[in-house]
PDB file of C-alpha atoms in Angstrom:
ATOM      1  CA  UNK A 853      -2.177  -5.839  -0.917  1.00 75.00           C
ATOM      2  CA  UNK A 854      -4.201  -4.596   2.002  1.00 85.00           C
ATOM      3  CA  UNK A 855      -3.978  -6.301   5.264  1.00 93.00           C
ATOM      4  CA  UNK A 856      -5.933  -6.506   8.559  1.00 96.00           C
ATOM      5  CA  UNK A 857      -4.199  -8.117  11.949  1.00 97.00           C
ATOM      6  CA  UNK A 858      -5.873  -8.565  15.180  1.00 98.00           C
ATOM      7  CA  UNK A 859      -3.096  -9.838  17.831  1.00 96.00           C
ATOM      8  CA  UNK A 860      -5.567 -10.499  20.151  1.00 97.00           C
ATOM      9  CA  UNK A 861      -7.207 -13.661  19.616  1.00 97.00           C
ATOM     10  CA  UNK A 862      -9.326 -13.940  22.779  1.00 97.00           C
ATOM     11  CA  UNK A 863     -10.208 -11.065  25.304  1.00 98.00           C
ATOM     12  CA  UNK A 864     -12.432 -11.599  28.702  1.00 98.00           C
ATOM     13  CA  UNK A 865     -14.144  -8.649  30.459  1.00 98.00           C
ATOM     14  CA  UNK A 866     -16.120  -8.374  33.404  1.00 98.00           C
ATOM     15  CA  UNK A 867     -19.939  -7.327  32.542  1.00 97.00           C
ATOM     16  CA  UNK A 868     -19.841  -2.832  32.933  1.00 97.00           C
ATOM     17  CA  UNK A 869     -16.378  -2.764  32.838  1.00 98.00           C
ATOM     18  CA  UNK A 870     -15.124  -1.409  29.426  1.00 98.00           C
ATOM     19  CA  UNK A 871     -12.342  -3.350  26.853  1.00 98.00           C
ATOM     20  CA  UNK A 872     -10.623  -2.831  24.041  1.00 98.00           C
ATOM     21  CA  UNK A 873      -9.976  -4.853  21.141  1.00 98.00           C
ATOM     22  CA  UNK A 874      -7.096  -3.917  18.895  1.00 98.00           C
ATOM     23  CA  UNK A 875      -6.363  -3.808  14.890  1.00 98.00           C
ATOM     24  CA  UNK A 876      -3.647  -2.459  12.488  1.00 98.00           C
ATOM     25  CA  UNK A 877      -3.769  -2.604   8.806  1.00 97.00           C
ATOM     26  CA  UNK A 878      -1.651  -2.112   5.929  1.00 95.00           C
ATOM     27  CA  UNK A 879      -2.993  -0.023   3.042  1.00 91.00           C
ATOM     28  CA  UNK A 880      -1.011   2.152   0.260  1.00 90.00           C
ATOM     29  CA  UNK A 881      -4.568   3.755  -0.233  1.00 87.00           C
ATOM     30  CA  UNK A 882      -5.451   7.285   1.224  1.00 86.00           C
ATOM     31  CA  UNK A 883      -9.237   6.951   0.904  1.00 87.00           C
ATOM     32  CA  UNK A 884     -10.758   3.899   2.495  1.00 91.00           C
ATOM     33  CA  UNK A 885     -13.179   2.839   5.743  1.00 92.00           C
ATOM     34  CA  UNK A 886     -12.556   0.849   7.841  1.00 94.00           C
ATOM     35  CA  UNK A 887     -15.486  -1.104  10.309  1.00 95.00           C
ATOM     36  CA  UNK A 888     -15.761  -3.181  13.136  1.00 97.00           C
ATOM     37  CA  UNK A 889     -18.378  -6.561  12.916  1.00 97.00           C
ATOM     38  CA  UNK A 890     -19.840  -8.929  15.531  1.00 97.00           C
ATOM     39  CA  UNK A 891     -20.423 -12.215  14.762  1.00 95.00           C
ATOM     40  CA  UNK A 892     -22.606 -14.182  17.792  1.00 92.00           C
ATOM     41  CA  UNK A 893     -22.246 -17.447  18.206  1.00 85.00           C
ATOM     42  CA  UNK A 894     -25.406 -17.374  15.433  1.00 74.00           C
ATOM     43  CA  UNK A 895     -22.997 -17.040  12.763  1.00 72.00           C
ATOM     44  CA  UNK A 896     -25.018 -13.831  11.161  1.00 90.00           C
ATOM     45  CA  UNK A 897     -22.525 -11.000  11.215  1.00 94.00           C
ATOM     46  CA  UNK A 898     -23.461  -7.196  12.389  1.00 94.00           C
ATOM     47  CA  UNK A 899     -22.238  -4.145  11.755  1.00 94.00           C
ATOM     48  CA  UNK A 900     -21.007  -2.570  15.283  1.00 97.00           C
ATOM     49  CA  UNK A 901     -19.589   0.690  13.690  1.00 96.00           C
ATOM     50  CA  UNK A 902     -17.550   2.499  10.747  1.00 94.00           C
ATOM     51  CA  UNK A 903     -15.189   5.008  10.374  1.00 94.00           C
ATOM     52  CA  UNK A 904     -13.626   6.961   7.184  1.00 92.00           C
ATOM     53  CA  UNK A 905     -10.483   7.653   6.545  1.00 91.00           C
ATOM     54  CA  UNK A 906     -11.057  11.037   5.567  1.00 90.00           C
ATOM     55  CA  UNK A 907     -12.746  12.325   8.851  1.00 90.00           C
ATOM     56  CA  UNK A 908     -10.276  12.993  11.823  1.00 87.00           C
ATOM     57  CA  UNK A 909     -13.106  12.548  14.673  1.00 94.00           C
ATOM     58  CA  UNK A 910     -13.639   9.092  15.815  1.00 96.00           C
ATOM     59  CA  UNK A 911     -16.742   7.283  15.263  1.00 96.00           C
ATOM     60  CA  UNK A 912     -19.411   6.307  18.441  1.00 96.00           C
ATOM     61  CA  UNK A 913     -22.231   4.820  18.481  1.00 95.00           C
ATOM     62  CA  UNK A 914     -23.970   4.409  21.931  1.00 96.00           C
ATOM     63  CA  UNK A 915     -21.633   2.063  24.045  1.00 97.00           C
ATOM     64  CA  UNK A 916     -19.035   1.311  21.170  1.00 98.00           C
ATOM     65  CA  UNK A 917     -16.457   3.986  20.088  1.00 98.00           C
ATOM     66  CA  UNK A 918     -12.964   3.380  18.157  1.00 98.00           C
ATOM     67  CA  UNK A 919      -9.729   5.128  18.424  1.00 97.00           C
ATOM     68  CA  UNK A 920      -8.770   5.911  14.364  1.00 97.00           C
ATOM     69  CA  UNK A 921      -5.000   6.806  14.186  1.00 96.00           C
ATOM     70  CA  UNK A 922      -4.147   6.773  10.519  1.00 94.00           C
ATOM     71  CA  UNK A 923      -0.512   7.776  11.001  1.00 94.00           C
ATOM     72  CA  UNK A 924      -0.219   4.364  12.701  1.00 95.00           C
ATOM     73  CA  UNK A 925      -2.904   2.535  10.841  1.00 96.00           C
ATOM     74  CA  UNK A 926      -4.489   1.635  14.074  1.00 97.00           C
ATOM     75  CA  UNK A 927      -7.955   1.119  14.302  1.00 97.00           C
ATOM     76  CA  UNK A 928      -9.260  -0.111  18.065  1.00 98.00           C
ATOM     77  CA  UNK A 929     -12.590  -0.659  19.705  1.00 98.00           C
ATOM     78  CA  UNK A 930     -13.716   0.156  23.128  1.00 98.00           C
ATOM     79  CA  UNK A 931     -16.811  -1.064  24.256  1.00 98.00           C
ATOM     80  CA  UNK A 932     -17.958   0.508  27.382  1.00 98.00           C
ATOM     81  CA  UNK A 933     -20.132  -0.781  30.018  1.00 98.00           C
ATOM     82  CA  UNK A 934     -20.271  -4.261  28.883  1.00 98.00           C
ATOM     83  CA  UNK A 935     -23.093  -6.484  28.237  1.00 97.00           C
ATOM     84  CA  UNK A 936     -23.487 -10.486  28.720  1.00 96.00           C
ATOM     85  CA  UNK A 937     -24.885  -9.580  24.754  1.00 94.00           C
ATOM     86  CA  UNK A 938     -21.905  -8.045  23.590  1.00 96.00           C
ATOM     87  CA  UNK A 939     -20.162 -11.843  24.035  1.00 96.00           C
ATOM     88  CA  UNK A 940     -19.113 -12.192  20.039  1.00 97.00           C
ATOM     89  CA  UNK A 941     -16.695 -12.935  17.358  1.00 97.00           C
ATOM     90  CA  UNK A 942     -15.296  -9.180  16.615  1.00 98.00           C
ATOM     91  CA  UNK A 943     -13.835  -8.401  13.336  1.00 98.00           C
ATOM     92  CA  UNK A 944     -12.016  -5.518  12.104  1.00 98.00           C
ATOM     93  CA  UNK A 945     -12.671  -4.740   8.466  1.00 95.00           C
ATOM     94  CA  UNK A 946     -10.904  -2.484   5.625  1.00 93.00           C
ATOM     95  CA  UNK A 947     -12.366  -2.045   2.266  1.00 91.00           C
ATOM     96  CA  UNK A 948     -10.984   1.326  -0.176  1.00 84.00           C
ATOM     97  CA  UNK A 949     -13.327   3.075  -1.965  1.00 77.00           C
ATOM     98  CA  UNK A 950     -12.237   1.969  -5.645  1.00 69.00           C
ATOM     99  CA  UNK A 951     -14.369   0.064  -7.385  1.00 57.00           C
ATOM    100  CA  UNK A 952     -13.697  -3.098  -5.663  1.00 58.00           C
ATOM    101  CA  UNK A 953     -15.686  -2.838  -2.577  1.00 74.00           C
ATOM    102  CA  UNK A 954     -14.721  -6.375  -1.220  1.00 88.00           C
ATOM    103  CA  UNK A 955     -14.434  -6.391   2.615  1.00 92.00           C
ATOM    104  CA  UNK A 956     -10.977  -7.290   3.744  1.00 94.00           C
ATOM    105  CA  UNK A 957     -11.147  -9.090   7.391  1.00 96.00           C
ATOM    106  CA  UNK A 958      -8.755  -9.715  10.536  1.00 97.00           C
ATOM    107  CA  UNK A 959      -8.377 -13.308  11.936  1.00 96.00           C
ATOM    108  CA  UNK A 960     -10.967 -12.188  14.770  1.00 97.00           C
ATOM    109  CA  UNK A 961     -11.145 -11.312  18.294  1.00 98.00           C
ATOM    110  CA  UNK A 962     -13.167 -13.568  20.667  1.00 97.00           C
ATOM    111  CA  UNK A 963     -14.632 -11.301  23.709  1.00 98.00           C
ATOM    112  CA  UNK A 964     -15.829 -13.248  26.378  1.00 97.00           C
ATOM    113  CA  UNK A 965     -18.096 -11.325  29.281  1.00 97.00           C
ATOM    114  CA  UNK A 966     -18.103 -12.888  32.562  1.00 97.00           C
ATOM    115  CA  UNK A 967     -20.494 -11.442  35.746  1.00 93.00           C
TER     116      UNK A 967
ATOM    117  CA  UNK B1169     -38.071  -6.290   5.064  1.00 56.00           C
ATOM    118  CA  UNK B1170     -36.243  -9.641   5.459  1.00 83.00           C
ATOM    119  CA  UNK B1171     -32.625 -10.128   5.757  1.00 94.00           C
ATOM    120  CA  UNK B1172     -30.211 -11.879   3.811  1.00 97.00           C
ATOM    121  CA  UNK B1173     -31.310 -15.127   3.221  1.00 97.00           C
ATOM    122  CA  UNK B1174     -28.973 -18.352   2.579  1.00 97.00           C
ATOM    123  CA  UNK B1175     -29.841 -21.936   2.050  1.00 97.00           C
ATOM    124  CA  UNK B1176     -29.055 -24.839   2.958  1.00 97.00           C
ATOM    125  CA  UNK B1177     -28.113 -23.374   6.096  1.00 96.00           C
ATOM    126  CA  UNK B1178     -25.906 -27.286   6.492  1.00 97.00           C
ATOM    127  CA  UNK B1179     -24.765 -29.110   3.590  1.00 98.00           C
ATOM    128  CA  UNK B1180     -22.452 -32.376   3.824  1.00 98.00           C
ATOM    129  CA  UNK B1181     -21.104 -33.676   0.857  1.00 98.00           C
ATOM    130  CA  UNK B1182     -18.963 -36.743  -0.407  1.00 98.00           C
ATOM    131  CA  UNK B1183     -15.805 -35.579  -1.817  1.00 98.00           C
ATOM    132  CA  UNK B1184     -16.298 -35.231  -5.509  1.00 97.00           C
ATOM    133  CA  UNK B1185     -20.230 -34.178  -5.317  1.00 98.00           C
ATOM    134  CA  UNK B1186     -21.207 -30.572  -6.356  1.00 98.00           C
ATOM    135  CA  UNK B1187     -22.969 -28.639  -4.166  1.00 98.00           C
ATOM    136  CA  UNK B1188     -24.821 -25.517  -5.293  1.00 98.00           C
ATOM    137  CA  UNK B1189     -25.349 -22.719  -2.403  1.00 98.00           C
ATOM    138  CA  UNK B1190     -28.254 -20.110  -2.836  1.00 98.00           C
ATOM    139  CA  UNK B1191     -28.395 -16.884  -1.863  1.00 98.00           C
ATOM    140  CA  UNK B1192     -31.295 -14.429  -1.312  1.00 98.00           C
ATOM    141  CA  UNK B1193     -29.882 -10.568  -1.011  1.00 97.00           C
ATOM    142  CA  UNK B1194     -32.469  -7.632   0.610  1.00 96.00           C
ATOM    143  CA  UNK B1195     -35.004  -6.601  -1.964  1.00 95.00           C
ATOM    144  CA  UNK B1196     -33.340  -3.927  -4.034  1.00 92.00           C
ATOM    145  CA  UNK B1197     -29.890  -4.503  -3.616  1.00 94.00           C
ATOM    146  CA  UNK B1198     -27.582  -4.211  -6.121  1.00 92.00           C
ATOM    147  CA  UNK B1199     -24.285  -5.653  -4.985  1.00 93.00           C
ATOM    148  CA  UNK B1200     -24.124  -9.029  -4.069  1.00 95.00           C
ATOM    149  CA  UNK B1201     -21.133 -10.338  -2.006  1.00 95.00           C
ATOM    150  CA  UNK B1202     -19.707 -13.979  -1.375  1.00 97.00           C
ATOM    151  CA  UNK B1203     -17.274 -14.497   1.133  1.00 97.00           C
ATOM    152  CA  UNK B1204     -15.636 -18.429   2.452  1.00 98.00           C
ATOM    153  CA  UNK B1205     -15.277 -18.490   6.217  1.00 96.00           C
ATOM    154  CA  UNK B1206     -12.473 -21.166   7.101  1.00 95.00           C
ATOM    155  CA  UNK B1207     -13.063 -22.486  11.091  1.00 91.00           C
ATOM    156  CA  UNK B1208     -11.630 -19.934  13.447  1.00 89.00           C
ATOM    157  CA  UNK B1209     -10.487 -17.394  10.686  1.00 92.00           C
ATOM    158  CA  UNK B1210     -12.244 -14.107   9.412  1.00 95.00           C
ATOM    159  CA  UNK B1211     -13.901 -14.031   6.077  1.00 96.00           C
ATOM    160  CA  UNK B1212     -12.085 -14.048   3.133  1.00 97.00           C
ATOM    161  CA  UNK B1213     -13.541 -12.621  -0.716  1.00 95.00           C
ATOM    162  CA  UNK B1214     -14.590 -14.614  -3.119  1.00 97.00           C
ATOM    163  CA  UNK B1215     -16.374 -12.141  -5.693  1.00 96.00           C
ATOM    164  CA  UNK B1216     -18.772  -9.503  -6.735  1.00 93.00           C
ATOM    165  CA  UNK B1217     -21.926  -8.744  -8.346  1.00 94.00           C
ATOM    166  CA  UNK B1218     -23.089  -5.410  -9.256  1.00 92.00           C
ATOM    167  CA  UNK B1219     -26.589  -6.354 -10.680  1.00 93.00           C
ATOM    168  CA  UNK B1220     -25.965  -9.349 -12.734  1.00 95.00           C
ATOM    169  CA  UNK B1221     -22.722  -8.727 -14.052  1.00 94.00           C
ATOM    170  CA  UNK B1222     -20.134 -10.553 -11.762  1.00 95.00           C
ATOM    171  CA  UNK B1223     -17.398  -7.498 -11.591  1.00 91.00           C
ATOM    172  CA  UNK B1224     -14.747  -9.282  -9.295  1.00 91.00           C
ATOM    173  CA  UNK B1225     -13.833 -12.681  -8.803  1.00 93.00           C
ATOM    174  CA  UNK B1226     -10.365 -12.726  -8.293  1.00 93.00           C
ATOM    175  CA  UNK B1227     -10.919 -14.400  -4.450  1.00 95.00           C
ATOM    176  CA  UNK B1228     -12.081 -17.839  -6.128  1.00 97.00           C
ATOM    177  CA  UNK B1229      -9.700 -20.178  -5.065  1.00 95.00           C
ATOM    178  CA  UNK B1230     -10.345 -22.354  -8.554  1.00 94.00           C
ATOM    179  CA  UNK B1231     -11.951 -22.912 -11.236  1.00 96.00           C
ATOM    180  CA  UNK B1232     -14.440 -25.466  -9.738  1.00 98.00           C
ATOM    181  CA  UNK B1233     -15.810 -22.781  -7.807  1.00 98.00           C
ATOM    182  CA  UNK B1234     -18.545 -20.779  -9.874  1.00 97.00           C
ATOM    183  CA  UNK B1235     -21.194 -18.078  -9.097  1.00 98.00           C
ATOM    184  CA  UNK B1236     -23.577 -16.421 -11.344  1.00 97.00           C
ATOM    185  CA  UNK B1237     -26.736 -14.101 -10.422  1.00 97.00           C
ATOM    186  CA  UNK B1238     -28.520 -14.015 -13.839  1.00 95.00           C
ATOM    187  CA  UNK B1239     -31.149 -11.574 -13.017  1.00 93.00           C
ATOM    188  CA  UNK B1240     -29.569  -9.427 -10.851  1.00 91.00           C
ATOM    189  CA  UNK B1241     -31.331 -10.667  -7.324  1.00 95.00           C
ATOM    190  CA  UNK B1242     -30.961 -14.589  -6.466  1.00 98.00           C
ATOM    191  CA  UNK B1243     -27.124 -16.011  -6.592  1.00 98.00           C
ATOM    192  CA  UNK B1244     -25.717 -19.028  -6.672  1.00 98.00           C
ATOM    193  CA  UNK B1245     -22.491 -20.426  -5.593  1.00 98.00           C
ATOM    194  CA  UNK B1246     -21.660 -23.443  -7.380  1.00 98.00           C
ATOM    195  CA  UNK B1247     -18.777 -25.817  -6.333  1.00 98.00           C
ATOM    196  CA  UNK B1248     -17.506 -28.939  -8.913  1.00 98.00           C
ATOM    197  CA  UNK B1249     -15.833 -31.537  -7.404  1.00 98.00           C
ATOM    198  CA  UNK B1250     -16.027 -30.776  -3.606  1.00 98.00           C
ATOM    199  CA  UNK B1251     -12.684 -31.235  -2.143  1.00 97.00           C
ATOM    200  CA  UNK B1252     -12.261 -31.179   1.934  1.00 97.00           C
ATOM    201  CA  UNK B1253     -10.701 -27.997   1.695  1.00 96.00           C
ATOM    202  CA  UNK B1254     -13.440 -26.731   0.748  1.00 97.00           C
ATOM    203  CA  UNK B1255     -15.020 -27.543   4.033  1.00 98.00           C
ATOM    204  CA  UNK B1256     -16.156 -23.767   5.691  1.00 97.00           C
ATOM    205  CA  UNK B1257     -18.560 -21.077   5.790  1.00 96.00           C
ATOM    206  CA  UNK B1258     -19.813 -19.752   2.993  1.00 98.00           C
ATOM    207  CA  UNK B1259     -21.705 -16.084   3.861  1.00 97.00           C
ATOM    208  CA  UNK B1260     -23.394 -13.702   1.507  1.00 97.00           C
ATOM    209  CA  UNK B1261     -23.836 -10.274   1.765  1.00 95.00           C
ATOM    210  CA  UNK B1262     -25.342  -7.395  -0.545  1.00 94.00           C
ATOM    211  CA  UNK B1263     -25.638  -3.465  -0.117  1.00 92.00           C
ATOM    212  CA  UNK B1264     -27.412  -1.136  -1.979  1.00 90.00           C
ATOM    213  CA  UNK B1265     -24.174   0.265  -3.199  1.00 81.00           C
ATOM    214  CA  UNK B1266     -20.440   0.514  -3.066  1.00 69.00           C
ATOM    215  CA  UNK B1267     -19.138  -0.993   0.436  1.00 62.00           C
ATOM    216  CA  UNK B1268     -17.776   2.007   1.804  1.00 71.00           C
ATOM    217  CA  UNK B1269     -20.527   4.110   1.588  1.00 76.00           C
ATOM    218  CA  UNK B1270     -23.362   1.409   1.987  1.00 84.00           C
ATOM    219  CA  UNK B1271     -23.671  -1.223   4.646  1.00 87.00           C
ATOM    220  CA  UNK B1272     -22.932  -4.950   3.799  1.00 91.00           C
ATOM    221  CA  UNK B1273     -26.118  -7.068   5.589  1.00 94.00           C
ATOM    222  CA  UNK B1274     -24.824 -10.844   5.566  1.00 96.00           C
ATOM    223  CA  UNK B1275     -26.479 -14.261   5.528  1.00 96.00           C
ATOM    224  CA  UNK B1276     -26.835 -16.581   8.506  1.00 95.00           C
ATOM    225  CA  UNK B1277     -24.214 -18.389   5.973  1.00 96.00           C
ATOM    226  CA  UNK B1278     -24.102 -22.295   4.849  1.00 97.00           C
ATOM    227  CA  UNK B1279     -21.967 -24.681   6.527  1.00 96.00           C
ATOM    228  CA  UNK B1280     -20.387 -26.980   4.008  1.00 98.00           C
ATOM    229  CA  UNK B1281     -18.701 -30.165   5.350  1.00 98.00           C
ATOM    230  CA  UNK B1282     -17.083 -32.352   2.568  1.00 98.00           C
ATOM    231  CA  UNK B1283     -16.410 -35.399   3.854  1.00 97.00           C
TER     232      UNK B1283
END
C-alpha cells in the first residue's frame, strides 16, 4: 500500500524568508504524481503544485517550487518569500495513475508566518 | 463557474440518527470524490464515482456508510446509525478526469459532530 509521511507537524517562518516542508512516500508504482495542498483555516483545500513522476525537472509555480528525488521518494516544498497568506494546513499528496485515482494524504504540516 | 459545493456545511447528530451529506461537483465533472477528514489528520478515501457508476469504495469504513450519485452530478453520502467515530470532516472533490492528469477542486466540506 502507498504511503505519505510528513515528520514535521508544525513549521514557523518569518514573513520573506523562505521554508521548507518535507514528505517521503512509499510506492511500488513507477508512474504516479505526486502534489502539494493548502488547506486555510477555511477548511476548502487548494492545489499549491504537482509534479510527475516521469519528468526529472522539478515543478515551480511562482513562489512555490519542490525538490522531486524519486530515488529517495522525497518530495519537499519550498516556499520562498513568505506571505502572512501562505499561513495553512500543507499536505503532501500521492495518487498512481491506474485506474484508481484516489488521493493518498500525509498527516499535514502546519506553517505558521510570523512578521 | 462555482466551486464545489457541500451542504450542511455543520451537522450534529444524536448517536444512532442518519445523516445524509450532499454534494454539488463543478458543472461537467465526471469524477466525484469523497474523502473523511478525522481532527488534526489528512484526508483519508472513502470512494469514487466516474459518472454515476461508483468505481471504488474500498475506503468505507462500514457498511452503514453509503454513497450513490444516480445521475452522474449531485452525490450523496449517507451514514446509518451515526456512531461518534464518525465525528470528522467529510470533503468532496470532483475532476474532469483521472486524478493525475486532472485537478481535484474540493468542497468547503461538512462538519459532522455525533454526539
Amino acid at each position: 500500500a502507498q504511503t505519505v509521511t510528513q515528520s514535521q507537524p508544525e513549521m514557523s517562518v518569518q514573513e520573506a524568508e523562505t521554508v521548507t516542508l518535507s514528505c517521503t512516500y512509499d510506492t511500488s508504482e513507477s508512474d504516479y504524481y505526486l502534489f502539494w495542498y493548502k488547506q486555510p483555516p477555511s477548511r476548502q483545500m487548494i492545489l499549491v503544485i504537482r509534479q510527475e513522476a516521469y519528468k526529472q525537472q522539478n515543478a515551480t509555480e511562482n513562489r512555490f517550487s519542490v525538490n522531486f528525488q524519486k530515488a529517495a521518494k522525497s518530495f519537499s516544498l519550498k516556499i520562498s518569500d513568505s506571505q502572512l497568506g501562505d499561513a495553512a494546513m500543507y499536505f503532501c499528496a500521492y495518487t498512481y495513475t491506474g485506474t484508481a485515482s484516489k488521493l493518498t494524504f500525509g498527516t499535514g504540516t502546519r506553517l505558521q508566518v510570523t512578521l | 463557474g462555482a466551486g464545489v459545493s457541500q451542504s450542511p456545511r455543520y451537522k450534529v447528530a444524536k448517536r444512532g440518527q442518519d445523516v445524509a451529506l450532499r454534494c454539488d461537483p463543478i458543472s461537467g465533472h465526471v469524477s466525484l470524490f469523497w474523502y473523511q477528514q478525522a481532527l488534526g489528520q489528512g484526508p483519508e478515501f472513502l470512494t469514487y464515482f466516474q459518472n454515476e457508476a461508483q468505481l471504488d469504495k474500498s475506503g468505507l469504513p462500514s457498511d452503514r456508510f453509503f454513497a450513490e450519485r444516480p445521475e452522474g452530478s449531485v452525490s450523496t453520502l449517507k451514514i446509518q446509525r451515526t456512531q461518534q467515530e464518525d465525528s470528522a470532516v467529510y470533503l468532496c472533490a470532483s475532476s474532469q478526469g483521472l486524478a493525475g492528469r486532472y485537478e481535484q477542486y474540493f468542497g468547503p466540506g461538512t462538519r459532522l459532530t455525533v454526539t
